[in-house]
Structure formats: structure tokens, C-alpha cells
């Protein structure tokens, strides 16, 4: 498998006009209030700092990073970048949700590719060696 080290950084920002439309749409979507850590992860995704990621990891990438420090694309990635949420009957797979910063405006949106349970002990051991 050949990987490009010069892959373009994912562009996750939207134009001003699109942002205005998305803000209106976000008012009608189920929402999740982000923790401070989740806001930081969202900002790192949006700016390309977590490149090649263009979204929070799904289960396959999550497990690949824990087991082999690799994404399904083959890129090396050492720590999982996920959006942990508590069970919520209003949230469903393949549904747009508004991500809210401290119950205020929505800094982002996310289309959940999948929901999965994760093991805190496994993640602590494999990701941090503790």
C-alpha cells in the first residue's frame, strides 16, 4: 500500500453563507453539549491538526489505532480521536447532530457513521500503557 505524505489537509470549515444556513438548521437537530476536551478535539479536526482524519474515528479506525497504531487507510496514528457520548434515545446512527459548546452556539456538526461501546481499561492499557 502506497501512502502519500503530501495528502491535502482536510478542509472542514464552511463559508460564511453556509455557516449561517447551518446555524438555522442546527436549531432543528438533536444536539450534544461538548465537554472542553471535545471542543479541543473538534478544533483540531477542523484545522487539520489531526490530518488525515476528517471526522471523529469510527469503530474500525478506533480499534486499529489501539491494536496497531494505524488507521484503516494505513496511516500511522497513535491515539484514538473519538466523540464519547452517553446513551441518548434522541441520537441515532447516520443522523446529523448539532455539536454545542457549553449549551451555546453550535461550533460544528457531525454525521455519526456509527455508534459503538468501548472499553476504558483496554483503551488506557493500549493507548497509554497504564
Short mmCIF file of C-alpha atoms in Angstrom, two decimals:
data_model
loop_
_atom_site.label_atom_id
_atom_site.label_comp_id
_atom_site.label_asym_id
_atom_site.label_seq_id
_atom_site.Cartn_x
_atom_site.Cartn_y
_atom_site.Cartn_z
CA UNK A 1 0.00 0.00 0.00
CA UNK A 2 1.42 3.35 -1.00
CA UNK A 3 0.63 6.30 1.24
CA UNK A 4 1.16 9.90 0.29
CA UNK A 5 2.92 12.01 2.89
CA UNK A 6 1.70 15.03 0.96
CA UNK A 7 -2.02 14.33 1.24
CA UNK A 8 -4.08 17.51 1.38
CA UNK A 9 -5.17 18.67 4.81
CA UNK A 10 -8.92 18.12 5.17
CA UNK A 11 -10.78 21.42 4.92
CA UNK A 12 -13.59 21.30 7.44
CA UNK A 13 -14.52 24.96 7.62
CA UNK A 14 -17.54 26.30 5.73
CA UNK A 15 -18.13 29.66 4.06
CA UNK A 16 -19.88 32.46 5.95
CA UNK A 17 -23.09 31.95 3.94
CA UNK A 18 -23.06 28.21 4.56
CA UNK A 19 -22.39 28.80 8.26
CA UNK A 20 -25.49 30.99 8.52
CA UNK A 21 -27.64 28.28 6.90
CA UNK A 22 -26.12 25.59 9.11
CA UNK A 23 -26.84 27.62 12.26
CA UNK A 24 -30.52 27.74 11.31
CA UNK A 25 -30.59 24.01 10.54
CA UNK A 26 -28.76 23.21 13.80
CA UNK A 27 -31.66 24.67 15.75
CA UNK A 28 -33.84 21.80 14.50
CA UNK A 29 -31.35 18.99 15.09
CA UNK A 30 -30.80 16.85 18.15
CA UNK A 31 -27.72 18.15 19.91
CA UNK A 32 -24.84 17.11 22.10
CA UNK A 33 -23.17 19.51 24.56
CA UNK A 34 -19.43 19.14 24.11
CA UNK A 35 -17.01 18.97 27.01
CA UNK A 36 -13.97 21.26 26.95
CA UNK A 37 -11.86 18.30 25.74
CA UNK A 38 -14.32 17.52 22.94
CA UNK A 39 -14.28 21.18 21.82
CA UNK A 40 -10.47 20.98 21.60
CA UNK A 41 -10.66 17.76 19.56
CA UNK A 42 -13.24 19.35 17.23
CA UNK A 43 -11.00 22.39 16.74
CA UNK A 44 -8.01 20.14 15.98
CA UNK A 45 -10.08 18.22 13.43
CA UNK A 46 -11.35 21.45 11.84
CA UNK A 47 -7.87 22.94 11.47
CA UNK A 48 -6.34 19.78 10.02
CA UNK A 49 -4.12 19.14 13.04
CA UNK A 50 -5.48 15.58 13.19
CA UNK A 51 -4.86 15.04 9.46
CA UNK A 52 -5.63 12.70 7.74
CA UNK A 53 -8.75 12.49 9.94
CA UNK A 54 -11.74 14.44 8.65
CA UNK A 55 -14.11 13.27 11.40
CA UNK A 56 -14.08 11.51 14.75
CA UNK A 57 -12.95 7.89 14.42
CA UNK A 58 -15.40 5.10 13.75
CA UNK A 59 -15.05 1.74 15.44
CA UNK A 60 -12.73 0.20 12.83
CA UNK A 61 -10.23 3.07 12.96
CA UNK A 62 -10.51 3.22 16.76
CA UNK A 63 -9.68 -0.46 17.14
CA UNK A 64 -6.92 -0.28 14.52
CA UNK A 65 -5.27 2.59 16.38
CA UNK A 66 -5.47 0.72 19.70
CA UNK A 67 -4.18 -2.55 18.27
CA UNK A 68 -1.66 -1.43 15.63
CA UNK A 69 -1.39 2.39 15.83
CA UNK A 70 -2.79 2.54 12.28
CA UNK A 71 -5.91 3.87 10.62
CA UNK A 72 -7.72 1.67 8.09
CA UNK A 73 -6.08 3.84 5.41
CA UNK A 74 -2.70 2.58 6.64
CA UNK A 75 -1.64 5.93 8.09
CA UNK A 76 0.10 5.81 11.46
CA UNK A 77 -1.98 7.37 14.24
CA UNK A 78 -1.05 6.84 17.87
CA UNK A 79 -4.11 7.89 19.90
CA UNK A 80 -7.84 7.42 19.30
CA UNK A 81 -9.85 10.56 18.50
CA UNK A 82 -13.44 9.76 19.36
CA UNK A 83 -16.59 11.55 20.44
CA UNK A 84 -17.79 9.68 23.53
CA UNK A 85 -21.46 10.28 24.30
CA UNK A 86 -23.76 8.83 26.91
CA UNK A 87 -26.63 6.69 25.63
CA UNK A 88 -29.33 9.02 24.35
CA UNK A 89 -32.54 7.88 22.63
CA UNK A 90 -32.57 11.11 20.57
CA UNK A 91 -29.26 10.22 18.85
CA UNK A 92 -29.14 7.64 16.05
CA UNK A 93 -26.56 6.30 13.62
CA UNK A 94 -26.44 8.12 10.25
CA UNK A 95 -28.18 11.16 11.71
CA UNK A 96 -26.92 14.73 11.71
CA UNK A 97 -26.48 16.23 15.17
CA UNK A 98 -25.53 19.71 16.32
CA UNK A 99 -22.43 19.81 18.50
CA UNK A 100 -22.86 22.58 21.03
CA UNK A 101 -20.19 24.33 23.06
CA UNK A 102 -21.34 24.65 26.68
CA UNK A 103 -25.05 24.77 25.75
CA UNK A 104 -24.49 27.77 23.47
CA UNK A 105 -23.89 28.08 19.76
CA UNK A 106 -23.07 25.07 17.65
CA UNK A 107 -19.36 25.11 16.68
CA UNK A 108 -19.82 22.08 14.49
CA UNK A 109 -21.96 19.26 13.27
CA UNK A 110 -21.40 15.59 12.88
CA UNK A 111 -23.00 12.79 10.92
CA UNK A 112 -22.48 9.72 13.09
CA UNK A 113 -21.05 6.91 10.97
CA UNK A 114 -21.61 4.50 13.79
CA UNK A 115 -22.01 4.10 17.49
CA UNK A 116 -20.07 1.57 19.46
CA UNK A 117 -19.19 0.73 23.02
CA UNK A 118 -15.60 0.99 24.11
CA UNK A 119 -13.67 -0.44 27.00
CA UNK A 120 -11.97 2.20 29.17
CA UNK A 121 -9.49 -0.30 30.60
CA UNK A 122 -8.49 -1.56 27.14
CA UNK A 123 -8.02 1.99 25.88
CA UNK A 124 -5.96 3.03 28.90
CA UNK A 125 -3.72 -0.03 28.56
CA UNK A 126 -3.24 0.04 24.79
CA UNK A 127 -3.11 3.80 24.23
CA UNK A 128 -1.27 4.91 27.35
CA UNK A 129 0.30 1.73 28.72
CA UNK A 130 -1.41 2.15 32.09
#
